[in-house]
Short mmCIF file of C-alpha atoms in Angstrom, two decimals:
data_model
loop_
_atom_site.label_atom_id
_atom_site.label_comp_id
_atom_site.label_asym_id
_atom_site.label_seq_id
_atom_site.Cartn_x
_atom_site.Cartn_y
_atom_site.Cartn_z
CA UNK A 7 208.14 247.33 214.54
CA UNK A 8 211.04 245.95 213.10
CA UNK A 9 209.51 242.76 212.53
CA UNK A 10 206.67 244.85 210.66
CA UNK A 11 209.30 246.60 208.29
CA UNK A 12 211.41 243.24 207.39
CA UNK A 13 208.12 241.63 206.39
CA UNK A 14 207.22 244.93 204.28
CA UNK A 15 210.41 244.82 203.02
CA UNK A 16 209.73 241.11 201.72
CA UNK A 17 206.04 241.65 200.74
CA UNK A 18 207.95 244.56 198.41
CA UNK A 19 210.56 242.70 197.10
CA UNK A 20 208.11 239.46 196.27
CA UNK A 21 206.09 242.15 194.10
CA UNK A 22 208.82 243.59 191.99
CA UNK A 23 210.26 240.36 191.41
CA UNK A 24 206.73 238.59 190.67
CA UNK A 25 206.50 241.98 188.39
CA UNK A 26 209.91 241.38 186.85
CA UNK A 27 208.81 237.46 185.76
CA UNK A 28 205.53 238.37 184.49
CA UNK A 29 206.97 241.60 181.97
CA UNK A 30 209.45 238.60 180.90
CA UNK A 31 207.44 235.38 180.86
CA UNK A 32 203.61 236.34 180.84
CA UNK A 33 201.85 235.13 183.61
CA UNK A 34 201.12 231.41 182.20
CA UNK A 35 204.81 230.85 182.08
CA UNK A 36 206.00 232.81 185.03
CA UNK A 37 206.30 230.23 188.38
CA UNK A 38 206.23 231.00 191.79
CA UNK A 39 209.68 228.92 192.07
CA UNK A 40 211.81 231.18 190.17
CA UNK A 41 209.59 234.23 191.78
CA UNK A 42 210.98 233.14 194.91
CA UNK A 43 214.18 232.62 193.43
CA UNK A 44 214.58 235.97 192.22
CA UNK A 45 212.95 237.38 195.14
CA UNK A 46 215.80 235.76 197.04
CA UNK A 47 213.05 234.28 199.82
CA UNK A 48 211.59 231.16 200.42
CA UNK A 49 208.66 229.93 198.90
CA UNK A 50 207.16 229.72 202.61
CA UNK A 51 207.88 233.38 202.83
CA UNK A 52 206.42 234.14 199.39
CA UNK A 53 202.84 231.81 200.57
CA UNK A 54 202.77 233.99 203.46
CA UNK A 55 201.80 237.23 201.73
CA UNK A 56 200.64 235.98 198.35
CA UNK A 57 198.38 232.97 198.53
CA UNK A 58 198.67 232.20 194.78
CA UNK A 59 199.72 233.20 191.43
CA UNK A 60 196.68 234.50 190.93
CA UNK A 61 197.14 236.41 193.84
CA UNK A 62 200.65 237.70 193.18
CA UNK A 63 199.14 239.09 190.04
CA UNK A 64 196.59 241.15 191.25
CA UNK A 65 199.05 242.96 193.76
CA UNK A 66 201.03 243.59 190.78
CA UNK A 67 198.16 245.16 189.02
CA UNK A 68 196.85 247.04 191.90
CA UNK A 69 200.21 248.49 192.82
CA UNK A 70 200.36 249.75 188.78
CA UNK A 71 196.70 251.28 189.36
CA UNK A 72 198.05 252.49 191.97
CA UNK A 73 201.35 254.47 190.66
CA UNK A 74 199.12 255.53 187.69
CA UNK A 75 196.01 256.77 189.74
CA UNK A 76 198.42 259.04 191.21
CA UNK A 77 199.52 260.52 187.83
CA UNK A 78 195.99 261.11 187.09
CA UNK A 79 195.03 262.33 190.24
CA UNK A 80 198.12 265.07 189.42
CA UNK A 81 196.87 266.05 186.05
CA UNK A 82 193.48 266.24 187.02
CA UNK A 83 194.19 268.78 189.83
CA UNK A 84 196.97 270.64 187.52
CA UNK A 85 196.72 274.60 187.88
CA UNK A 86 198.22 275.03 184.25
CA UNK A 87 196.99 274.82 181.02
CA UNK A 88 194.41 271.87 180.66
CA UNK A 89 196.23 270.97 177.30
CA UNK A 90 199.37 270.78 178.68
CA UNK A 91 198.05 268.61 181.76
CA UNK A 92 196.85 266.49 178.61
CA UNK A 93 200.57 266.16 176.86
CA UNK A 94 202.46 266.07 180.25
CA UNK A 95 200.10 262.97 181.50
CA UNK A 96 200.58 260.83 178.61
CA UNK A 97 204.77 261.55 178.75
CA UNK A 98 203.93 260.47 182.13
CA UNK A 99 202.74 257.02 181.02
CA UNK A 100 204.80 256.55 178.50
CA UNK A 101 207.76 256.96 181.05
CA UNK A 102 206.31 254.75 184.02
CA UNK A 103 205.36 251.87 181.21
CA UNK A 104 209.34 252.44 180.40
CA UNK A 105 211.00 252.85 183.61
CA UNK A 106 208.60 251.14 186.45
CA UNK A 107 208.30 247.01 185.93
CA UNK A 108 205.45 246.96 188.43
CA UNK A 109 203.96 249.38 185.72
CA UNK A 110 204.48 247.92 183.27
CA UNK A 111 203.74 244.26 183.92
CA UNK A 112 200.66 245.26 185.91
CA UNK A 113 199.25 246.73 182.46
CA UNK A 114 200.16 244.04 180.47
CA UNK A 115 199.08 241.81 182.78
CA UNK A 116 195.68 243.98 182.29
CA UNK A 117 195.93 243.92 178.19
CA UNK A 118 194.93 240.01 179.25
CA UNK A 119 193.00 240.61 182.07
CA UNK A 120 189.28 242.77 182.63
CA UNK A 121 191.14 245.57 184.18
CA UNK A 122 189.55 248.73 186.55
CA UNK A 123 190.37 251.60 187.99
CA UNK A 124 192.93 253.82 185.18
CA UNK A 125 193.93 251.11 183.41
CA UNK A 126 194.87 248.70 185.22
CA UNK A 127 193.98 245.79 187.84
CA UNK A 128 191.56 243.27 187.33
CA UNK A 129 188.81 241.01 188.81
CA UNK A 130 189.59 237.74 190.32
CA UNK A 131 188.96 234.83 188.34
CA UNK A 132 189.22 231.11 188.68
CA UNK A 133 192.29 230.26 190.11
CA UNK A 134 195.22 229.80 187.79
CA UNK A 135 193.80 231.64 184.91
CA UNK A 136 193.72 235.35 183.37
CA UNK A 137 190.67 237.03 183.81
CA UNK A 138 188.76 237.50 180.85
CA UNK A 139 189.21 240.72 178.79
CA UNK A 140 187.50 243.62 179.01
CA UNK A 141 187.77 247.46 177.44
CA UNK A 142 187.07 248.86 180.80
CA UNK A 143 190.07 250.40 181.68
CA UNK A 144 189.96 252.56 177.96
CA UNK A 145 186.96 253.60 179.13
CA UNK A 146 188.18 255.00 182.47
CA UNK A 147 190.55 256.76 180.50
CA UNK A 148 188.53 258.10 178.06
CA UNK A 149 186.45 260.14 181.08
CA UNK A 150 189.86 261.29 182.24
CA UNK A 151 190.63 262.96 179.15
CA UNK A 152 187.75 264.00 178.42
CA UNK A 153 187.33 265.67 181.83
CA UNK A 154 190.67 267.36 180.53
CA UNK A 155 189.49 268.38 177.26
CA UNK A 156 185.85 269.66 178.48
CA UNK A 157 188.40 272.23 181.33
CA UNK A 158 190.65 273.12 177.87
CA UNK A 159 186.71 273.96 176.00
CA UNK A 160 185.75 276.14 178.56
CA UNK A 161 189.60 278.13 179.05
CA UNK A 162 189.15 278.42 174.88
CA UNK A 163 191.95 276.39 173.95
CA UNK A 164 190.39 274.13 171.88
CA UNK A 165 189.51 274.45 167.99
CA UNK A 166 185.75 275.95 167.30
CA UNK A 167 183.62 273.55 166.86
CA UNK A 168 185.66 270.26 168.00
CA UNK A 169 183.99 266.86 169.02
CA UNK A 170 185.31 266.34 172.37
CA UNK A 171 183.88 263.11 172.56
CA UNK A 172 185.77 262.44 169.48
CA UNK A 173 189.08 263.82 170.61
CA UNK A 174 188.81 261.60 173.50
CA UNK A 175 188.51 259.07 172.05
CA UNK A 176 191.54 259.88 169.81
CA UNK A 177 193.90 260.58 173.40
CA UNK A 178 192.63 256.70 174.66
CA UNK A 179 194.03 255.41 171.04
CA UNK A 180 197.16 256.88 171.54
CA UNK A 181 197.24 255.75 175.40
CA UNK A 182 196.38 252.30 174.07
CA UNK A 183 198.98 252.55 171.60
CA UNK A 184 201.48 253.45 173.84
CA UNK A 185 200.80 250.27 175.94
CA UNK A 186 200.79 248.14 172.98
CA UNK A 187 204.61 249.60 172.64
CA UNK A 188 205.07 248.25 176.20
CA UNK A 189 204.51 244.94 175.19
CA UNK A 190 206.77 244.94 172.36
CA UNK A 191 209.28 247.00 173.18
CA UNK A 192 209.90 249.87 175.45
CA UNK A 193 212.14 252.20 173.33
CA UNK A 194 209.05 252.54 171.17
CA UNK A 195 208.41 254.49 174.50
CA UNK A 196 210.41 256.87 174.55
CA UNK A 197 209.90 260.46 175.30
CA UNK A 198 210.99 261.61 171.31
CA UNK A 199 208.30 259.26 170.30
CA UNK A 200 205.86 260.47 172.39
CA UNK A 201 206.59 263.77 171.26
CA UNK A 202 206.50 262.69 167.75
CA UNK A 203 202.71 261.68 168.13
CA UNK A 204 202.02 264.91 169.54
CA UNK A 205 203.39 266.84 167.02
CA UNK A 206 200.84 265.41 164.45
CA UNK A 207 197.85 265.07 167.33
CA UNK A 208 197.99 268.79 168.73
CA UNK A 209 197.13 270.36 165.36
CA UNK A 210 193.62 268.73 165.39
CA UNK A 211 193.13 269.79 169.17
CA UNK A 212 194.07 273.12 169.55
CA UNK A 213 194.40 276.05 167.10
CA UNK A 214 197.36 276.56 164.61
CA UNK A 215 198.65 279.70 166.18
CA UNK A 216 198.29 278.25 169.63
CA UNK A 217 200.12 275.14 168.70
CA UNK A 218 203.51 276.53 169.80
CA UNK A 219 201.83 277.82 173.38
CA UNK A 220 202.61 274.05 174.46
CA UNK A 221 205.21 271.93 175.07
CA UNK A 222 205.20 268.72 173.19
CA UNK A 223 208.97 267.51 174.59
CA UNK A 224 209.07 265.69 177.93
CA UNK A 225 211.26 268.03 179.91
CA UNK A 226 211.72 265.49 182.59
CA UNK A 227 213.74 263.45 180.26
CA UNK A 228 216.01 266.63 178.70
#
């Protein structure tokens, strides 16, 4: 058992330092030498999990599908106000692309990649090269929100009349936004930005006099 947990333990810290190099170097630059290095384990130990750099970047990106499935997975099976689900899952983005490498490489990794899942991970291709893009992940996306926004429809807190499809396709642009902030810098991230975007999105989503039912500030991050 112990054996089991120190090699966990490794496995774990090879992924957040593989993570680490590819938010800072991209993965054409990052090299499993100074993965190792920063890892603090041999390059043996690093073969012995991940078989490649190729490799190494698909855990990366599965372990970000991963985290983010689970924020989904929470907003789709929210008991409160489908809106607010809405606003509280893209705070929720915003502050894993900020605060969780694994996150945040894994996606940007993905921006380069033909990701799956919600947003992130990505088919294998030919050794030592990205996969090749794809809009697949936006799309998963899209069908979460709009899963979301068909639940707010039928509660009646949406505008008469709105284009869900539409709006959708409005929340993916923002999500997509939000990642393209990632890659250039994360303060763009933060929660009074987010908030800022919501401010001028909610109006076209819900009522005026219903506008001030929701909260638009991330009260995780006070």
């Amino acid at each position: 058992m112990a054996k089991q947990e120190r090699a966990g333990r490794t496995r774990q810290a090879v992924l957040l330092a593989a993570a680490d190099t590819f938010a800072d170097a991209g993965f054409e630059s990052a090299s499993l030498v100074d993965i190792s290095r920063r890892a603090g384990v041999s390059k043996g130990a690093l073969y012995f999990h991940f078989v490649s750099k190729q490799a190494l970047a698909d855990g990366v990106r599965t372990a970000a599908a991963d985290t983010i499935g689970l924020a989904v997975l929470r907003a789709l099976r929210g008991r409160g106000p489908a809106v607010q689900e809405l606003l509280d899952l893209t705070h929720e983005l915003a502050r894993l692309l900020r605060e969780d490498v694994v996150v945040r490489a894994g996606v940007l990794l993905g921006l380069g990649g033909r990701p799956a899942g919600c947003g992130v991970g990505a088919v294998v291709s030919p050794a030592g090269s990205p996969p090749e893009p794809s809009a697949d992940a936006w799309w998963s996306l899209t069908a979460v929100f709009r899963t979301l926004l068909d639940r707010a429809a039928a509660a009646g807190e949406l505008r008469p009349g709105l284009d869900r499809e539409q709006a959708a396709g409005l929340l993916t642009t923002l999500a997509a936004g939000l990642v393209l902030f990632a890659a250039e810098s994360t303060g763009r991230l933060a929660a009074e930005a987010v908030g800022g975007l919501w401010t001028a999105a909610l109006p076209s989503l819900v009522p005026a006099d219903r506008v001030a039912d929701y909260r638009i500030k991330d009260t995780s991050n006070p």
